[in-house]
CSV table of C-alpha atoms in Angstrom, one decimal:
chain,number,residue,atom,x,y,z
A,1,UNK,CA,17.7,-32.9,-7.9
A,2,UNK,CA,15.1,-31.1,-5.5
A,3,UNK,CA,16.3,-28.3,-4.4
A,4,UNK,CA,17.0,-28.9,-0.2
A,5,UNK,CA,15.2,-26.4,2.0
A,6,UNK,CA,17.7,-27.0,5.0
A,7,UNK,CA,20.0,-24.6,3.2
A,8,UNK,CA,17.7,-21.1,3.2
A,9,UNK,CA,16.8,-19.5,6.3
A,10,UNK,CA,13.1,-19.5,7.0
A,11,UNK,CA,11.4,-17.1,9.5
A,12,UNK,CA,9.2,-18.4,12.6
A,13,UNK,CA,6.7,-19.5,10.5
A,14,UNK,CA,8.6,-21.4,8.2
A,15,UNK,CA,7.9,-19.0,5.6
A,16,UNK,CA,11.5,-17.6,3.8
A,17,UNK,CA,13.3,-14.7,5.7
A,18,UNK,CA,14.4,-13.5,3.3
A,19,UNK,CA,12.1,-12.5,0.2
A,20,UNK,CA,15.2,-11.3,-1.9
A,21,UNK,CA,16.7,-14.8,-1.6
A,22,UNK,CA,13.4,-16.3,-3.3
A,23,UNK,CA,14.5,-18.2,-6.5
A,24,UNK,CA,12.2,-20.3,-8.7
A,25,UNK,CA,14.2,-23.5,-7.6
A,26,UNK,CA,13.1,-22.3,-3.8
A,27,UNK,CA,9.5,-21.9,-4.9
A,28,UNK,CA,9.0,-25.6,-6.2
A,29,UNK,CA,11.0,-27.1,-3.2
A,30,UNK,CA,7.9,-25.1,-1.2
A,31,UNK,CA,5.7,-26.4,-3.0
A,32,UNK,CA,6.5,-29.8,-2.9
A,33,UNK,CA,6.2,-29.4,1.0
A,34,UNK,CA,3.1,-27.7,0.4
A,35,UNK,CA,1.7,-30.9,-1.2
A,36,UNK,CA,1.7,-29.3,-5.1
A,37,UNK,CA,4.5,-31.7,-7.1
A,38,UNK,CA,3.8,-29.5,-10.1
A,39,UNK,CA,3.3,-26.1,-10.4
A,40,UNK,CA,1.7,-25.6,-13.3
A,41,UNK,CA,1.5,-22.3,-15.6
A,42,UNK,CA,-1.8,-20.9,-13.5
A,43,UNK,CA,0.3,-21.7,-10.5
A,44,UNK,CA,3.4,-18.8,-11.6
A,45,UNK,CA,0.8,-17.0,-12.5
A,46,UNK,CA,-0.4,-16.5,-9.1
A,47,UNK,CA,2.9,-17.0,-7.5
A,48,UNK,CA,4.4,-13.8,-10.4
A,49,UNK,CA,1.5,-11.3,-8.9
A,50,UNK,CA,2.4,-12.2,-5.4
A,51,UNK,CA,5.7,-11.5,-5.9
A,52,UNK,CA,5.1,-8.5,-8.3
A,53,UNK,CA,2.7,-6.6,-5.8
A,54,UNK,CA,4.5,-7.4,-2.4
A,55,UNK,CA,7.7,-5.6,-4.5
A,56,UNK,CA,5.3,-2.5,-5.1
A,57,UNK,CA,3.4,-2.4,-1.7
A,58,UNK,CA,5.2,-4.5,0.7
A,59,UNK,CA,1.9,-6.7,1.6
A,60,UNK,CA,1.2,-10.5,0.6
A,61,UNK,CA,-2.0,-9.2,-1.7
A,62,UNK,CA,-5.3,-10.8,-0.1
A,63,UNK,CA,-7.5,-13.7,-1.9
A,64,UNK,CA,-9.9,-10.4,-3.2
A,65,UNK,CA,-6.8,-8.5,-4.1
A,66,UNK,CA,-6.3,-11.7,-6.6
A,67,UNK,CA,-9.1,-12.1,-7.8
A,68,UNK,CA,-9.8,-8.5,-8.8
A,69,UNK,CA,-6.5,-7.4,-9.9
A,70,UNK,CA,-4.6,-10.5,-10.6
A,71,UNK,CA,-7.4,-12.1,-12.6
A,72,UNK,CA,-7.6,-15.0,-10.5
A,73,UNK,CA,-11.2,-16.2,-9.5
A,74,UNK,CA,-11.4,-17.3,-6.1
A,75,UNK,CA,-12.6,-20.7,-7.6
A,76,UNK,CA,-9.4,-21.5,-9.1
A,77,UNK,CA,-7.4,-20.5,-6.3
A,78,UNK,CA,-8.7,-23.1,-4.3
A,79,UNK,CA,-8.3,-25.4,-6.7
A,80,UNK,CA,-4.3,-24.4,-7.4
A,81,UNK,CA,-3.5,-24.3,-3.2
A,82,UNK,CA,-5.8,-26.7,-2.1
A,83,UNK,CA,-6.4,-26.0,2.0
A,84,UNK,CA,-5.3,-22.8,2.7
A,85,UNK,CA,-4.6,-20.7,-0.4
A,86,UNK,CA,-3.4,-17.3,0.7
A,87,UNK,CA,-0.8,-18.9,3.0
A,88,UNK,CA,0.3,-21.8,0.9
A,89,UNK,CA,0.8,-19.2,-2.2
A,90,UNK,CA,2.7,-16.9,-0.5
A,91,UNK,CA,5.0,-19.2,0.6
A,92,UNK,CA,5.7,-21.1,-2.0
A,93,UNK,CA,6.3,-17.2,-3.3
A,94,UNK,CA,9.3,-16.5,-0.7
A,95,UNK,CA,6.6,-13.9,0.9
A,96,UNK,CA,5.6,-13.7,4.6
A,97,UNK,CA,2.7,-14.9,5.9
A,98,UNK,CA,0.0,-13.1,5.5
A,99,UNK,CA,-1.6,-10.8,8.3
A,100,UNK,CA,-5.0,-9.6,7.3
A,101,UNK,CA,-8.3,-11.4,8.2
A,102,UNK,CA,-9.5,-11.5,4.5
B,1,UNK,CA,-13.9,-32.8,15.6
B,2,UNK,CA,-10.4,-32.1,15.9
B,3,UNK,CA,-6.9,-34.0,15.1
B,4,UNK,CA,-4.1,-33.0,17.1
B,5,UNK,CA,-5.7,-29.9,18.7
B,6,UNK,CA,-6.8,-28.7,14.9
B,7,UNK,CA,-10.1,-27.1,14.6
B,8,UNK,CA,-11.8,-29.1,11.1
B,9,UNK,CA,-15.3,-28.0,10.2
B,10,UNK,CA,-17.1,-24.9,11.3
B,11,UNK,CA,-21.2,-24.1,11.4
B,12,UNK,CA,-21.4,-20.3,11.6
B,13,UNK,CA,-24.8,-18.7,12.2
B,14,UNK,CA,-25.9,-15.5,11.4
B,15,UNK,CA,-28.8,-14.1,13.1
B,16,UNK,CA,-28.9,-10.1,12.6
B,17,UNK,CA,-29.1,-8.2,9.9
B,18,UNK,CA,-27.1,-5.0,9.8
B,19,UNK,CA,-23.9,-4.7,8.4
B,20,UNK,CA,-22.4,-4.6,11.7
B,21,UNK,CA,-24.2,-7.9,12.3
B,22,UNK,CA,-23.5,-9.7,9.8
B,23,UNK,CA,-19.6,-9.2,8.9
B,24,UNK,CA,-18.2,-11.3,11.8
B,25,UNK,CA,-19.6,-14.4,10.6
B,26,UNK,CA,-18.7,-13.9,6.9
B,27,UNK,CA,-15.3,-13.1,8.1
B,28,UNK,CA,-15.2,-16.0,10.0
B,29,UNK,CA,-16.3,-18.2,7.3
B,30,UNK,CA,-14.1,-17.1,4.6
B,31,UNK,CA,-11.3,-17.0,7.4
B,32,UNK,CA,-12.2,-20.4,8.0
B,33,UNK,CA,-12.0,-21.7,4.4
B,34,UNK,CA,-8.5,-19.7,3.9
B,35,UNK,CA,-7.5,-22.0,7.1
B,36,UNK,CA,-8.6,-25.0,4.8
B,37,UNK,CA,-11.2,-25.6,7.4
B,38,UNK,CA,-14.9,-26.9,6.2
B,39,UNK,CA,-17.6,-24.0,6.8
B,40,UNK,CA,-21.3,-23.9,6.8
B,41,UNK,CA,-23.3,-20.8,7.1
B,42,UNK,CA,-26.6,-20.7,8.2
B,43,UNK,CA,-28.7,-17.6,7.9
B,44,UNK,CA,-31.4,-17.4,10.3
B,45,UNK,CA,-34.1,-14.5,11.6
B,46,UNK,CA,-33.3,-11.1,10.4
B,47,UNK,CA,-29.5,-12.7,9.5
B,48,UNK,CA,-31.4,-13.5,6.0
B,49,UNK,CA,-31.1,-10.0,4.9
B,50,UNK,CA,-27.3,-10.5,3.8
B,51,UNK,CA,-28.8,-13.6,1.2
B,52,UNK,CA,-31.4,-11.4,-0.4
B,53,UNK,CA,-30.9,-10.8,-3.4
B,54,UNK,CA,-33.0,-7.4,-3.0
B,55,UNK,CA,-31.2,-6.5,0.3
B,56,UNK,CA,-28.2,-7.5,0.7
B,57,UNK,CA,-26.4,-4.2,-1.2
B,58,UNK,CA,-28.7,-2.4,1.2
B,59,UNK,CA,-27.8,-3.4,4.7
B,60,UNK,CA,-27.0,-0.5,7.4
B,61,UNK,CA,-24.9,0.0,10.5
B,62,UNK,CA,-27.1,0.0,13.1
B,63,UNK,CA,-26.9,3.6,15.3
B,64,UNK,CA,-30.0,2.7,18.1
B,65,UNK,CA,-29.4,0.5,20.7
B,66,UNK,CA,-25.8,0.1,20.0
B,67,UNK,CA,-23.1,1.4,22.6
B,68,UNK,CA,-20.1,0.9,20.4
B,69,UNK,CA,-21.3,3.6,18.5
B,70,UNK,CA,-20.3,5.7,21.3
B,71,UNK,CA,-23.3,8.1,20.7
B,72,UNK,CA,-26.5,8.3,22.8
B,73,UNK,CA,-29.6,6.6,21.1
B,74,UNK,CA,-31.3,9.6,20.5
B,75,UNK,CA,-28.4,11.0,18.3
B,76,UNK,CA,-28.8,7.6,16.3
B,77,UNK,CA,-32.2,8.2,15.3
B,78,UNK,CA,-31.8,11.5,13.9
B,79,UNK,CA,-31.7,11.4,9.5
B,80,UNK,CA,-28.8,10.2,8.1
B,81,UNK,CA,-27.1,9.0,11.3
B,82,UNK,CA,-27.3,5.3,10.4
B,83,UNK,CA,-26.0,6.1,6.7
B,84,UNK,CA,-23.3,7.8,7.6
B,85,UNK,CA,-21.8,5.4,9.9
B,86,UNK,CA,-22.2,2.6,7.3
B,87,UNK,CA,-20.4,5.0,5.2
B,88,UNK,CA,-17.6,5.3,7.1
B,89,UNK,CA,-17.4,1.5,8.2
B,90,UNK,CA,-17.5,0.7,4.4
B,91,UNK,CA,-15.0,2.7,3.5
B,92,UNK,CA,-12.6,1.6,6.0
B,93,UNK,CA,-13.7,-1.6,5.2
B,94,UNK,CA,-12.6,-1.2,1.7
B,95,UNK,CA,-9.1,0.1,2.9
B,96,UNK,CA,-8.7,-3.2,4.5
B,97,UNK,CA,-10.1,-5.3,1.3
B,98,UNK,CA,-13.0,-6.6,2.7
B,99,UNK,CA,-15.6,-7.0,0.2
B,100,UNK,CA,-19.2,-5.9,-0.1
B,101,UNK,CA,-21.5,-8.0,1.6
B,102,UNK,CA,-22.7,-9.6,-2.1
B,103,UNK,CA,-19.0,-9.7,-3.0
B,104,UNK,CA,-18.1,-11.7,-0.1
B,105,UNK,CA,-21.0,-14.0,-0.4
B,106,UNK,CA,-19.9,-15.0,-3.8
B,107,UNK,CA,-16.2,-15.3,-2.4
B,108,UNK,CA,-17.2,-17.3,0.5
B,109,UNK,CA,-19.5,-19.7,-1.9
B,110,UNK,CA,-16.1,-19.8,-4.4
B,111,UNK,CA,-14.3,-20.9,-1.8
B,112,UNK,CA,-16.0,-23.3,-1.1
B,113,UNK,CA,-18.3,-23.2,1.9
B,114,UNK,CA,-22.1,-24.1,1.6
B,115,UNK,CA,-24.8,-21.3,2.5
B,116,UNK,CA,-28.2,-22.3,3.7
B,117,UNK,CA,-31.6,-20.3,5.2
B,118,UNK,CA,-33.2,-21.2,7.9
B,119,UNK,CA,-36.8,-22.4,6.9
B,120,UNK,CA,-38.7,-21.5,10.2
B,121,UNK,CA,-37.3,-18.0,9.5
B,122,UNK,CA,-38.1,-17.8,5.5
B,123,UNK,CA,-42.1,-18.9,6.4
B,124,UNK,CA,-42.0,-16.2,8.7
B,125,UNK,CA,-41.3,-13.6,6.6
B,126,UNK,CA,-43.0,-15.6,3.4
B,127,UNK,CA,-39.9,-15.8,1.4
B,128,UNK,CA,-38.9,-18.0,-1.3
B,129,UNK,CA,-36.3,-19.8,-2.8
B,130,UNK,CA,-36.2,-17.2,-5.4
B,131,UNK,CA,-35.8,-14.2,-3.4
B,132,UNK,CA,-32.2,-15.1,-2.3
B,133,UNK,CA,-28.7,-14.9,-4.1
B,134,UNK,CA,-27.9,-17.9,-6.4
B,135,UNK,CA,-25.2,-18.7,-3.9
B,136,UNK,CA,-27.5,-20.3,-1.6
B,137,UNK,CA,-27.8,-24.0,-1.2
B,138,UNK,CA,-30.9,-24.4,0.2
B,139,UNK,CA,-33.5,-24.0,2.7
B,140,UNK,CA,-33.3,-25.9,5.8
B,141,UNK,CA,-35.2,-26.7,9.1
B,142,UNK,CA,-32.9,-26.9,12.1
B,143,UNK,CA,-33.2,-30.7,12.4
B,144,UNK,CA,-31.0,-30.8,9.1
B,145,UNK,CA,-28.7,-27.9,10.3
B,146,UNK,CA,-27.3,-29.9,13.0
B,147,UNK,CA,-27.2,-32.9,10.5
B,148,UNK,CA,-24.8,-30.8,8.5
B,149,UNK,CA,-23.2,-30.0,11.3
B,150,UNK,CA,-22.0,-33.1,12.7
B,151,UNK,CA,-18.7,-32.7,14.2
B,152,UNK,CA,-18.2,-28.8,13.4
B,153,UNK,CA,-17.8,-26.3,15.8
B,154,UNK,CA,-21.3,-24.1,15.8
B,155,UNK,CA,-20.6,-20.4,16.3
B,156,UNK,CA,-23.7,-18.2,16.5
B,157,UNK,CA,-23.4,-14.5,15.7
């Protein structure tokens, strides 16, 4: 059963309020919203270094931040979060949304 | 153009070429593609320098004629003034991840948005389709720019 997103708090922007609260369950119930029924392994992939550098620098890493650290071309990104990668990816990672311009 | 208030297509045009000139329309672009919004670039007069493949690593902050700088024109001419300030604005540039001009060509072309030079502009300096970076689509008279652009938003910079 789908996990039921009525049951997490979620900020202002409907992101999760919480990033501690963040379970894997939680990620593809967000993703489901977000359009994505499966998350495949490129998908936790992305969704892993999110999590991995927010933990380590407290910032939802930018699309160039992925693509040079995380080893994610840019190409592939837009194919994983179709419409609006750097948002849908970090919420579907229990981050924020993101702030920067790039 | 727009469904429920919700900007869907974007034709961004970039007409200078210093680096000053020609960030705000690559941030809008890629900006616009993070958005999920469709963008076009079109890179017209001296806004081809950030396509050439021989240029576009090369581009400069422009000190003259420029009172953001904060510093009388006659300051700006003086050796070295113009590198140092692209210096500075690439480095804090870098601080806030915001690619190279070449890198954020590529980036904006991997994310999907279609780059094109303006043809009027590329006989008038006799370029060729060979002098730009892969990334661009094509050259293009203004007729077909506004073909392309049906039902964008144009936004000249």
């Amino acid at each position: 059963m789908a996990f039921d997103l009525k049951q997490v708090k979620l900020d202002a922007d409907g992101f999760l309020a919480d990033p501690n609260a963040w379970t894997e369950e939680l990620a593809k119930a967000f993703a489901i919203e977000e359009g994505i029924p499966n998350l495949t392994e490129r998908h936790w992939q992305v969704i892993n270094f999110m999590r991995q550098e927010y933990k380590q620098k407290a910032e939802v890493p930018t699309i160039r931040r992925l693509k040079n650290a995380g080893g994610i071309p840019t190409k592939e990104l837009y194919e994983l979060f179709p419409n609006g990668p750097a948002k849908k990816a970090a919420r579907i990672a229990g981050l924020p949304k993101p702030q920067g311009c790039v | 153009m727009q469904k429920n208030g919700k900007i869907e297509k974007v034709s961004i045009i970039v007409s200078r070429g210093s680096l000053d000139g020609v960030y705000p329309g690559l941030i809008m672009a890629n900006g616009a593609r993070m958005e999920g919004i469709e963008a076009t670039l079109f890179f017209t007069f001296f806004g081809l320098e950030a396509i050439m493949k021989k240029r576009m690593k090369k581009l400069k902050v422009a000190t003259v004629g420029n009172p953001g700088m904060h510093m009388p024109s006659l300051l700006g001419i003086l050796p070295g003034m113009s590198a140092f300030a692209t210096m500075m604005m690439k480095r804090e540039m870098e601080k806030l991840d915001i690619p190279p001009v070449d890198e954020f060509i590529e980036m904006i072309h991997d994310a999907g948005a279609k780059l094109y030079a303006c043809k009027a502009s590329v006989d008038m300096f006799h370029l060729k389709k060979e002098d730009f970076c892969e990334q661009v689509e094509d050259i293009i008279n203004v007729g077909t720019f506004y073909e392309l652009s049906a039902g964008a938003q144009i936004i000249f910079t």
